[in-house]
Amino acid sequence: ANADAVVTDGEDGFVARSTGADDVALALARALSLPPDRRRAMGALGRARAVERFALARMVRRTEAVYDRVLQGR
């Protein structure tokens, strides 16, 4: 799994191949085909991962790291 991915397909959500209606409908159909308790579990996992990945302190550290690399010429 890509550590920077917002959603890990089939684990904490479903990824549509494109933003086209057919692809989005297919991803939605995959989600709706799951039992309600599995959908709730995926939603909870997705929220927990989003809170972890996009916490303010983490985002500040990552932004600072980008600035540091730019200032160092890398």
PDB file of N, CA, C and O in Angstrom:
ATOM      1  N   ALA A   1       0.839  -1.191   0.000  1.00  0.00           N
ATOM      2  CA  ALA A   1       0.000   0.000   0.000  1.00  0.00           C
ATOM      3  C   ALA A   1       0.874   1.241   0.000  1.00  0.00           C
ATOM      4  O   ALA A   1       1.900   1.290   0.667  1.00  0.00           O
ATOM      5  N   ASN A   2       0.441   2.238  -0.723  1.00  0.00           N
ATOM      6  CA  ASN A   2       1.148   3.504  -0.797  1.00  0.00           C
ATOM      7  C   ASN A   2       0.887   4.295   0.474  1.00  0.00           C
ATOM      8  O   ASN A   2      -0.250   4.649   0.780  1.00  0.00           O
ATOM      9  N   ALA A   3       1.944   4.609   1.211  1.00  0.00           N
ATOM     10  CA  ALA A   3       1.799   5.314   2.491  1.00  0.00           C
ATOM     11  C   ALA A   3       1.211   6.706   2.309  1.00  0.00           C
ATOM     12  O   ALA A   3       0.648   7.260   3.249  1.00  0.00           O
ATOM     13  N   ASP A   4       1.330   7.283   1.120  1.00  0.00           N
ATOM     14  CA  ASP A   4       0.793   8.619   0.878  1.00  0.00           C
ATOM     15  C   ASP A   4      -0.599   8.598   0.263  1.00  0.00           C
ATOM     16  O   ASP A   4      -1.192   9.642   0.042  1.00  0.00           O
ATOM     17  N   ALA A   5      -1.112   7.410  -0.031  1.00  0.00           N
ATOM     18  CA  ALA A   5      -2.432   7.311  -0.648  1.00  0.00           C
ATOM     19  C   ALA A   5      -3.499   7.760   0.341  1.00  0.00           C
ATOM     20  O   ALA A   5      -3.409   7.501   1.534  1.00  0.00           O
ATOM     21  N   VAL A   6      -4.503   8.421  -0.160  1.00  0.00           N
ATOM     22  CA  VAL A   6      -5.611   8.852   0.689  1.00  0.00           C
ATOM     23  C   VAL A   6      -6.490   7.663   1.037  1.00  0.00           C
ATOM     24  O   VAL A   6      -6.931   7.518   2.173  1.00  0.00           O
ATOM     25  N   VAL A   7      -6.727   6.789   0.060  1.00  0.00           N
ATOM     26  CA  VAL A   7      -7.569   5.606   0.254  1.00  0.00           C
ATOM     27  C   VAL A   7      -6.808   4.388  -0.260  1.00  0.00           C
ATOM     28  O   VAL A   7      -6.209   4.429  -1.331  1.00  0.00           O
ATOM     29  N   THR A   8      -6.843   3.310   0.517  1.00  0.00           N
ATOM     30  CA  THR A   8      -6.283   2.040   0.072  1.00  0.00           C
ATOM     31  C   THR A   8      -7.452   1.191  -0.402  1.00  0.00           C
ATOM     32  O   THR A   8      -8.310   0.810   0.398  1.00  0.00           O
ATOM     33  N   ASP A   9      -7.503   0.960  -1.702  1.00  0.00           N
ATOM     34  CA  ASP A   9      -8.640   0.298  -2.325  1.00  0.00           C
ATOM     35  C   ASP A   9      -8.968  -1.031  -1.644  1.00  0.00           C
ATOM     36  O   ASP A   9      -8.116  -1.895  -1.503  1.00  0.00           O
ATOM     37  N   GLY A  10     -10.216  -1.151  -1.210  1.00  0.00           N
ATOM     38  CA  GLY A  10     -10.699  -2.376  -0.593  1.00  0.00           C
ATOM     39  C   GLY A  10     -10.410  -2.495   0.891  1.00  0.00           C
ATOM     40  O   GLY A  10     -10.921  -3.391   1.546  1.00  0.00           O
ATOM     41  N   GLU A  11      -9.592  -1.597   1.438  1.00  0.00           N
ATOM     42  CA  GLU A  11      -9.289  -1.635   2.861  1.00  0.00           C
ATOM     43  C   GLU A  11     -10.062  -0.582   3.640  1.00  0.00           C
ATOM     44  O   GLU A  11     -10.739  -0.893   4.613  1.00  0.00           O
ATOM     45  N   ASP A  12      -9.894   0.664   3.225  1.00  0.00           N
ATOM     46  CA  ASP A  12     -10.581   1.748   3.927  1.00  0.00           C
ATOM     47  C   ASP A  12     -11.434   2.581   2.977  1.00  0.00           C
ATOM     48  O   ASP A  12     -11.820   3.701   3.282  1.00  0.00           O
ATOM     49  N   GLY A  13     -11.725   1.997   1.840  1.00  0.00           N
ATOM     50  CA  GLY A  13     -12.562   2.660   0.848  1.00  0.00           C
ATOM     51  C   GLY A  13     -12.376   1.992  -0.497  1.00  0.00           C
ATOM     52  O   GLY A  13     -11.761   0.931  -0.598  1.00  0.00           O
ATOM     53  N   PHE A  14     -12.916   2.615  -1.513  1.00  0.00           N
ATOM     54  CA  PHE A  14     -12.770   2.098  -2.871  1.00  0.00           C
ATOM     55  C   PHE A  14     -12.313   3.233  -3.770  1.00  0.00           C
ATOM     56  O   PHE A  14     -12.762   4.367  -3.632  1.00  0.00           O
ATOM     57  N   VAL A  15     -11.433   2.902  -4.683  1.00  0.00           N
ATOM     58  CA  VAL A  15     -10.873   3.888  -5.592  1.00  0.00           C
ATOM     59  C   VAL A  15     -11.501   3.705  -6.962  1.00  0.00           C
ATOM     60  O   VAL A  15     -11.520   2.597  -7.501  1.00  0.00           O
ATOM     61  N   ALA A  16     -12.016   4.792  -7.507  1.00  0.00           N
ATOM     62  CA  ALA A  16     -12.532   4.778  -8.871  1.00  0.00           C
ATOM     63  C   ALA A  16     -11.359   5.001  -9.825  1.00  0.00           C
ATOM     64  O   ALA A  16     -10.444   5.775  -9.525  1.00  0.00           O
ATOM     65  N   ARG A  17     -11.369   4.312 -10.959  1.00  0.00           N
ATOM     66  CA  ARG A  17     -10.278   4.448 -11.934  1.00  0.00           C
ATOM     67  C   ARG A  17     -10.199   5.859 -12.499  1.00  0.00           C
ATOM     68  O   ARG A  17      -9.142   6.307 -12.905  1.00  0.00           O
ATOM     69  N   SER A  18     -11.331   6.534 -12.550  1.00  0.00           N
ATOM     70  CA  SER A  18     -11.363   7.906 -13.054  1.00  0.00           C
ATOM     71  C   SER A  18     -12.525   8.623 -12.366  1.00  0.00           C
ATOM     72  O   SER A  18     -13.255   8.025 -11.572  1.00  0.00           O
ATOM     73  N   THR A  19     -12.704   9.882 -12.700  1.00  0.00           N
ATOM     74  CA  THR A  19     -13.840  10.629 -12.159  1.00  0.00           C
ATOM     75  C   THR A  19     -15.075  10.494 -13.040  1.00  0.00           C
ATOM     76  O   THR A  19     -16.099  11.123 -12.775  1.00  0.00           O
ATOM     77  N   GLY A  20     -14.975   9.658 -14.067  1.00  0.00           N
ATOM     78  CA  GLY A  20     -16.118   9.422 -14.943  1.00  0.00           C
ATOM     79  C   GLY A  20     -17.247   8.728 -14.191  1.00  0.00           C
ATOM     80  O   GLY A  20     -17.021   7.952 -13.254  1.00  0.00           O
ATOM     81  N   ALA A  21     -18.469   9.005 -14.610  1.00  0.00           N
ATOM     82  CA  ALA A  21     -19.648   8.472 -13.924  1.00  0.00           C
ATOM     83  C   ALA A  21     -19.635   6.949 -13.836  1.00  0.00           C
ATOM     84  O   ALA A  21     -19.975   6.385 -12.788  1.00  0.00           O
ATOM     85  N   ASP A  22     -19.228   6.275 -14.900  1.00  0.00           N
ATOM     86  CA  ASP A  22     -19.220   4.805 -14.883  1.00  0.00           C
ATOM     87  C   ASP A  22     -18.246   4.261 -13.843  1.00  0.00           C
ATOM     88  O   ASP A  22     -18.568   3.333 -13.105  1.00  0.00           O
ATOM     89  N   ASP A  23     -17.057   4.838 -13.773  1.00  0.00           N
ATOM     90  CA  ASP A  23     -16.059   4.367 -12.812  1.00  0.00           C
ATOM     91  C   ASP A  23     -16.470   4.677 -11.375  1.00  0.00           C
ATOM     92  O   ASP A  23     -16.282   3.852 -10.479  1.00  0.00           O
ATOM     93  N   VAL A  24     -17.025   5.841 -11.152  1.00  0.00           N
ATOM     94  CA  VAL A  24     -17.490   6.195  -9.812  1.00  0.00           C
ATOM     95  C   VAL A  24     -18.655   5.290  -9.408  1.00  0.00           C
ATOM     96  O   VAL A  24     -18.715   4.799  -8.273  1.00  0.00           O
ATOM     97  N   ALA A  25     -19.558   5.026 -10.339  1.00  0.00           N
ATOM     98  CA  ALA A  25     -20.694   4.136 -10.053  1.00  0.00           C
ATOM     99  C   ALA A  25     -20.213   2.728  -9.720  1.00  0.00           C
ATOM    100  O   ALA A  25     -20.749   2.079  -8.814  1.00  0.00           O
ATOM    101  N   LEU A  26     -19.187   2.262 -10.407  1.00  0.00           N
ATOM    102  CA  LEU A  26     -18.643   0.937 -10.127  1.00  0.00           C
ATOM    103  C   LEU A  26     -18.047   0.874  -8.717  1.00  0.00           C
ATOM    104  O   LEU A  26     -18.291  -0.080  -7.971  1.00  0.00           O
ATOM    105  N   ALA A  27     -17.287   1.893  -8.326  1.00  0.00           N
ATOM    106  CA  ALA A  27     -16.712   1.934  -6.977  1.00  0.00           C
ATOM    107  C   ALA A  27     -17.822   1.989  -5.933  1.00  0.00           C
ATOM    108  O   ALA A  27     -17.759   1.295  -4.906  1.00  0.00           O
ATOM    109  N   LEU A  28     -18.849   2.772  -6.191  1.00  0.00           N
ATOM    110  CA  LEU A  28     -19.980   2.863  -5.263  1.00  0.00           C
ATOM    111  C   LEU A  28     -20.712   1.526  -5.173  1.00  0.00           C
ATOM    112  O   LEU A  28     -21.076   1.076  -4.079  1.00  0.00           O
ATOM    113  N   ALA A  29     -20.890   0.856  -6.286  1.00  0.00           N
ATOM    114  CA  ALA A  29     -21.548  -0.457  -6.278  1.00  0.00           C
ATOM    115  C   ALA A  29     -20.733  -1.462  -5.477  1.00  0.00           C
ATOM    116  O   ALA A  29     -21.297  -2.291  -4.750  1.00  0.00           O
ATOM    117  N   ARG A  30     -19.400  -1.385  -5.592  1.00  0.00           N
ATOM    118  CA  ARG A  30     -18.549  -2.273  -4.792  1.00  0.00           C
ATOM    119  C   ARG A  30     -18.785  -2.024  -3.305  1.00  0.00           C
ATOM    120  O   ARG A  30     -18.896  -2.968  -2.520  1.00  0.00           O
ATOM    121  N   ALA A  31     -18.860  -0.771  -2.921  1.00  0.00           N
ATOM    122  CA  ALA A  31     -19.087  -0.437  -1.504  1.00  0.00           C
ATOM    123  C   ALA A  31     -20.457  -0.921  -1.046  1.00  0.00           C
ATOM    124  O   ALA A  31     -20.591  -1.505   0.034  1.00  0.00           O
ATOM    125  N   LEU A  32     -21.456  -0.701  -1.866  1.00  0.00           N
ATOM    126  CA  LEU A  32     -22.818  -1.079  -1.476  1.00  0.00           C
ATOM    127  C   LEU A  32     -23.029  -2.587  -1.464  1.00  0.00           C
ATOM    128  O   LEU A  32     -23.985  -3.070  -0.849  1.00  0.00           O
ATOM    129  N   SER A  33     -22.141  -3.326  -2.109  1.00  0.00           N
ATOM    130  CA  SER A  33     -22.276  -4.785  -2.121  1.00  0.00           C
ATOM    131  C   SER A  33     -21.802  -5.421  -0.808  1.00  0.00           C
ATOM    132  O   SER A  33     -22.051  -6.596  -0.561  1.00  0.00           O
ATOM    133  N   LEU A  34     -21.132  -4.637   0.012  1.00  0.00           N
ATOM    134  CA  LEU A  34     -20.626  -5.147   1.288  1.00  0.00           C
ATOM    135  C   LEU A  34     -21.719  -5.141   2.350  1.00  0.00           C
ATOM    136  O   LEU A  34     -22.621  -4.298   2.319  1.00  0.00           O
ATOM    137  N   PRO A  35     -21.597  -6.023   3.329  1.00  0.00           N
ATOM    138  CA  PRO A  35     -22.536  -5.977   4.454  1.00  0.00           C
ATOM    139  C   PRO A  35     -22.358  -4.649   5.216  1.00  0.00           C
ATOM    140  O   PRO A  35     -21.252  -4.105   5.263  1.00  0.00           O
ATOM    141  N   PRO A  36     -23.436  -4.146   5.817  1.00  0.00           N
ATOM    142  CA  PRO A  36     -23.359  -2.854   6.518  1.00  0.00           C
ATOM    143  C   PRO A  36     -22.255  -2.795   7.572  1.00  0.00           C
ATOM    144  O   PRO A  36     -21.582  -1.759   7.689  1.00  0.00           O
ATOM    145  N   ASP A  37     -22.038  -3.864   8.311  1.00  0.00           N
ATOM    146  CA  ASP A  37     -20.996  -3.815   9.338  1.00  0.00           C
ATOM    147  C   ASP A  37     -19.610  -3.681   8.723  1.00  0.00           C
ATOM    148  O   ASP A  37     -18.737  -3.007   9.267  1.00  0.00           O
ATOM    149  N   ARG A  38     -19.387  -4.277   7.565  1.00  0.00           N
ATOM    150  CA  ARG A  38     -18.094  -4.140   6.870  1.00  0.00           C
ATOM    151  C   ARG A  38     -17.912  -2.720   6.360  1.00  0.00           C
ATOM    152  O   ARG A  38     -16.829  -2.144   6.439  1.00  0.00           O
ATOM    153  N   ARG A  39     -18.991  -2.128   5.828  1.00  0.00           N
ATOM    154  CA  ARG A  39     -18.905  -0.730   5.375  1.00  0.00           C
ATOM    155  C   ARG A  39     -18.579   0.192   6.538  1.00  0.00           C
ATOM    156  O   ARG A  39     -17.746   1.101   6.413  1.00  0.00           O
ATOM    157  N   ARG A  40     -19.229  -0.038   7.690  1.00  0.00           N
ATOM    158  CA  ARG A  40     -18.951   0.787   8.868  1.00  0.00           C
ATOM    159  C   ARG A  40     -17.498   0.629   9.308  1.00  0.00           C
ATOM    160  O   ARG A  40     -16.826   1.606   9.645  1.00  0.00           O
ATOM    161  N   ALA A  41     -16.996  -0.600   9.298  1.00  0.00           N
ATOM    162  CA  ALA A  41     -15.606  -0.851   9.694  1.00  0.00           C
ATOM    163  C   ALA A  41     -14.632  -0.153   8.739  1.00  0.00           C
ATOM    164  O   ALA A  41     -13.649   0.450   9.173  1.00  0.00           O
ATOM    165  N   MET A  42     -14.926  -0.230   7.437  1.00  0.00           N
ATOM    166  CA  MET A  42     -14.071   0.448   6.459  1.00  0.00           C
ATOM    167  C   MET A  42     -14.103   1.956   6.678  1.00  0.00           C
ATOM    168  O   MET A  42     -13.065   2.620   6.595  1.00  0.00           O
ATOM    169  N   GLY A  43     -15.283   2.489   6.961  1.00  0.00           N
ATOM    170  CA  GLY A  43     -15.402   3.921   7.220  1.00  0.00           C
ATOM    171  C   GLY A  43     -14.620   4.347   8.443  1.00  0.00           C
ATOM    172  O   GLY A  43     -13.935   5.377   8.437  1.00  0.00           O
ATOM    173  N   ALA A  44     -14.691   3.543   9.498  1.00  0.00           N
ATOM    174  CA  ALA A  44     -13.953   3.862  10.720  1.00  0.00           C
ATOM    175  C   ALA A  44     -12.444   3.807  10.461  1.00  0.00           C
ATOM    176  O   ALA A  44     -11.692   4.676  10.929  1.00  0.00           O
ATOM    177  N   LEU A  45     -12.000   2.792   9.717  1.00  0.00           N
ATOM    178  CA  LEU A  45     -10.582   2.684   9.389  1.00  0.00           C
ATOM    179  C   LEU A  45     -10.145   3.858   8.520  1.00  0.00           C
ATOM    180  O   LEU A  45      -9.087   4.449   8.745  1.00  0.00           O
ATOM    181  N   GLY A  46     -10.972   4.213   7.553  1.00  0.00           N
ATOM    182  CA  GLY A  46     -10.648   5.349   6.694  1.00  0.00           C
ATOM    183  C   GLY A  46     -10.527   6.638   7.470  1.00  0.00           C
ATOM    184  O   GLY A  46      -9.603   7.430   7.250  1.00  0.00           O
ATOM    185  N   ARG A  47     -11.434   6.844   8.413  1.00  0.00           N
ATOM    186  CA  ARG A  47     -11.369   8.067   9.231  1.00  0.00           C
ATOM    187  C   ARG A  47     -10.112   8.067  10.084  1.00  0.00           C
ATOM    188  O   ARG A  47      -9.407   9.076  10.177  1.00  0.00           O
ATOM    189  N   ALA A  48      -9.805   6.926  10.713  1.00  0.00           N
ATOM    190  CA  ALA A  48      -8.613   6.839  11.561  1.00  0.00           C
ATOM    191  C   ALA A  48      -7.349   7.107  10.743  1.00  0.00           C
ATOM    192  O   ALA A  48      -6.449   7.827  11.188  1.00  0.00           O
ATOM    193  N   ARG A  49      -7.287   6.536   9.540  1.00  0.00           N
ATOM    194  CA  ARG A  49      -6.113   6.768   8.691  1.00  0.00           C
ATOM    195  C   ARG A  49      -6.019   8.224   8.253  1.00  0.00           C
ATOM    196  O   ARG A  49      -4.931   8.789   8.189  1.00  0.00           O
ATOM    197  N   ALA A  50      -7.143   8.837   7.935  1.00  0.00           N
ATOM    198  CA  ALA A  50      -7.130  10.241   7.527  1.00  0.00           C
ATOM    199  C   ALA A  50      -6.664  11.130   8.674  1.00  0.00           C
ATOM    200  O   ALA A  50      -5.866  12.054   8.466  1.00  0.00           O
ATOM    201  N   VAL A  51      -7.153  10.863   9.875  1.00  0.00           N
ATOM    202  CA  VAL A  51      -6.732  11.654  11.041  1.00  0.00           C
ATOM    203  C   VAL A  51      -5.224  11.509  11.233  1.00  0.00           C
ATOM    204  O   VAL A  51      -4.518  12.489  11.483  1.00  0.00           O
ATOM    205  N   GLU A  52      -4.718  10.279  11.083  1.00  0.00           N
ATOM    206  CA  GLU A  52      -3.281  10.032  11.252  1.00  0.00           C
ATOM    207  C   GLU A  52      -2.474  10.698  10.141  1.00  0.00           C
ATOM    208  O   GLU A  52      -1.491  11.389  10.390  1.00  0.00           O
ATOM    209  N   ARG A  53      -2.888  10.487   8.900  1.00  0.00           N
ATOM    210  CA  ARG A  53      -2.110  10.966   7.755  1.00  0.00           C
ATOM    211  C   ARG A  53      -2.150  12.472   7.587  1.00  0.00           C
ATOM    212  O   ARG A  53      -1.213  13.069   7.060  1.00  0.00           O
ATOM    213  N   PHE A  54      -3.267  13.082   7.977  1.00  0.00           N
ATOM    214  CA  PHE A  54      -3.431  14.504   7.700  1.00  0.00           C
ATOM    215  C   PHE A  54      -3.547  15.346   8.964  1.00  0.00           C
ATOM    216  O   PHE A  54      -4.054  16.462   8.923  1.00  0.00           O
ATOM    217  N   ALA A  55      -3.034  14.817  10.072  1.00  0.00           N
ATOM    218  CA  ALA A  55      -3.012  15.584  11.312  1.00  0.00           C
ATOM    219  C   ALA A  55      -2.183  16.849  11.085  1.00  0.00           C
ATOM    220  O   ALA A  55      -1.176  16.835  10.368  1.00  0.00           O
ATOM    221  N   LEU A  56      -2.585  17.928  11.702  1.00  0.00           N
ATOM    222  CA  LEU A  56      -1.920  19.213  11.495  1.00  0.00           C
ATOM    223  C   LEU A  56      -0.423  19.125  11.788  1.00  0.00           C
ATOM    224  O   LEU A  56       0.393  19.589  10.981  1.00  0.00           O
ATOM    225  N   ALA A  57      -0.040  18.523  12.896  1.00  0.00           N
ATOM    226  CA  ALA A  57       1.379  18.460  13.251  1.00  0.00           C
ATOM    227  C   ALA A  57       2.171  17.711  12.179  1.00  0.00           C
ATOM    228  O   ALA A  57       3.283  18.121  11.803  1.00  0.00           O
ATOM    229  N   ARG A  58       1.616  16.629  11.665  1.00  0.00           N
ATOM    230  CA  ARG A  58       2.316  15.865  10.621  1.00  0.00           C
ATOM    231  C   ARG A  58       2.426  16.681   9.343  1.00  0.00           C
ATOM    232  O   ARG A  58       3.477  16.687   8.690  1.00  0.00           O
ATOM    233  N   MET A  59       1.363  17.367   8.980  1.00  0.00           N
ATOM    234  CA  MET A  59       1.399  18.162   7.757  1.00  0.00           C
ATOM    235  C   MET A  59       2.408  19.302   7.885  1.00  0.00           C
ATOM    236  O   MET A  59       3.121  19.622   6.932  1.00  0.00           O
ATOM    237  N   VAL A  60       2.492  19.904   9.066  1.00  0.00           N
ATOM    238  CA  VAL A  60       3.480  20.974   9.284  1.00  0.00           C
ATOM    239  C   VAL A  60       4.888  20.410   9.144  1.00  0.00           C
ATOM    240  O   VAL A  60       5.740  21.010   8.468  1.00  0.00           O
ATOM    241  N   ARG A  61       5.160  19.252   9.752  1.00  0.00           N
ATOM    242  CA  ARG A  61       6.495  18.639   9.639  1.00  0.00           C
ATOM    243  C   ARG A  61       6.835  18.348   8.185  1.00  0.00           C
ATOM    244  O   ARG A  61       7.968  18.608   7.734  1.00  0.00           O
ATOM    245  N   ARG A  62       5.881  17.816   7.449  1.00  0.00           N
ATOM    246  CA  ARG A  62       6.153  17.480   6.044  1.00  0.00           C
ATOM    247  C   ARG A  62       6.367  18.734   5.201  1.00  0.00           C
ATOM    248  O   ARG A  62       7.221  18.765   4.317  1.00  0.00           O
ATOM    249  N   THR A  63       5.619  19.789   5.475  1.00  0.00           N
ATOM    250  CA  THR A  63       5.809  21.050   4.749  1.00  0.00           C
ATOM    251  C   THR A  63       7.167  21.645   5.081  1.00  0.00           C
ATOM    252  O   THR A  63       7.888  22.110   4.180  1.00  0.00           O
ATOM    253  N   GLU A  64       7.539  21.616   6.348  1.00  0.00           N
ATOM    254  CA  GLU A  64       8.860  22.113   6.740  1.00  0.00           C
ATOM    255  C   GLU A  64       9.966  21.321   6.058  1.00  0.00           C
ATOM    256  O   GLU A  64      10.972  21.893   5.634  1.00  0.00           O
ATOM    257  N   ALA A  65       9.794  20.016   5.929  1.00  0.00           N
ATOM    258  CA  ALA A  65      10.801  19.182   5.276  1.00  0.00           C
ATOM    259  C   ALA A  65      10.961  19.578   3.808  1.00  0.00           C
ATOM    260  O   ALA A  65      12.083  19.605   3.282  1.00  0.00           O
ATOM    261  N   VAL A  66       9.864  19.900   3.154  1.00  0.00           N
ATOM    262  CA  VAL A  66       9.939  20.367   1.758  1.00  0.00           C
ATOM    263  C   VAL A  66      10.719  21.664   1.690  1.00  0.00           C
ATOM    264  O   VAL A  66      11.625  21.822   0.863  1.00  0.00           O
ATOM    265  N   TYR A  67      10.377  22.611   2.567  1.00  0.00           N
ATOM    266  CA  TYR A  67      11.109  23.888   2.574  1.00  0.00           C
ATOM    267  C   TYR A  67      12.598  23.675   2.858  1.00  0.00           C
ATOM    268  O   TYR A  67      13.455  24.290   2.239  1.00  0.00           O
ATOM    269  N   ASP A  68      12.918  22.790   3.804  1.00  0.00           N
ATOM    270  CA  ASP A  68      14.320  22.507   4.116  1.00  0.00           C
ATOM    271  C   ASP A  68      15.059  21.974   2.889  1.00  0.00           C
ATOM    272  O   ASP A  68      16.181  22.394   2.602  1.00  0.00           O
ATOM    273  N   ARG A  69      14.407  21.038   2.148  1.00  0.00           N
ATOM    274  CA  ARG A  69      15.052  20.495   0.939  1.00  0.00           C
ATOM    275  C   ARG A  69      15.253  21.586  -0.116  1.00  0.00           C
ATOM    276  O   ARG A  69      16.300  21.642  -0.752  1.00  0.00           O
ATOM    277  N   VAL A  70      14.281  22.455  -0.273  1.00  0.00           N
ATOM    278  CA  VAL A  70      14.400  23.539  -1.243  1.00  0.00           C
ATOM    279  C   VAL A  70      15.528  24.471  -0.856  1.00  0.00           C
ATOM    280  O   VAL A  70      16.371  24.852  -1.693  1.00  0.00           O
ATOM    281  N   LEU A  71      15.597  24.821   0.406  1.00  0.00           N
ATOM    282  CA  LEU A  71      16.640  25.736   0.875  1.00  0.00           C
ATOM    283  C   LEU A  71      18.043  25.120   0.766  1.00  0.00           C
ATOM    284  O   LEU A  71      19.021  25.837   0.605  1.00  0.00           O
ATOM    285  N   GLN A  72      18.105  23.797   0.836  1.00  0.00           N
ATOM    286  CA  GLN A  72      19.393  23.102   0.727  1.00  0.00           C
ATOM    287  C   GLN A  72      19.728  22.773  -0.731  1.00  0.00           C
ATOM    288  O   GLN A  72      20.748  22.163  -1.015  1.00  0.00           O
ATOM    289  N   GLY A  73      18.842  23.137  -1.638  1.00  0.00           N
ATOM    290  CA  GLY A  73      19.101  22.923  -3.060  1.00  0.00           C
ATOM    291  C   GLY A  73      18.901  21.505  -3.527  1.00  0.00           C
ATOM    292  O   GLY A  73      19.466  21.078  -4.527  1.00  0.00           O
ATOM    293  N   ARG A  74      18.055  20.723  -2.811  1.00  0.00           N
ATOM    294  CA  ARG A  74      17.809  19.337  -3.227  1.00  0.00           C
ATOM    295  C   ARG A  74      16.457  19.207  -3.840  1.00  0.00           C
ATOM    296  O   ARG A  74      15.491  19.670  -3.634  1.00  0.00           O
TER     297      ARG A  74
END
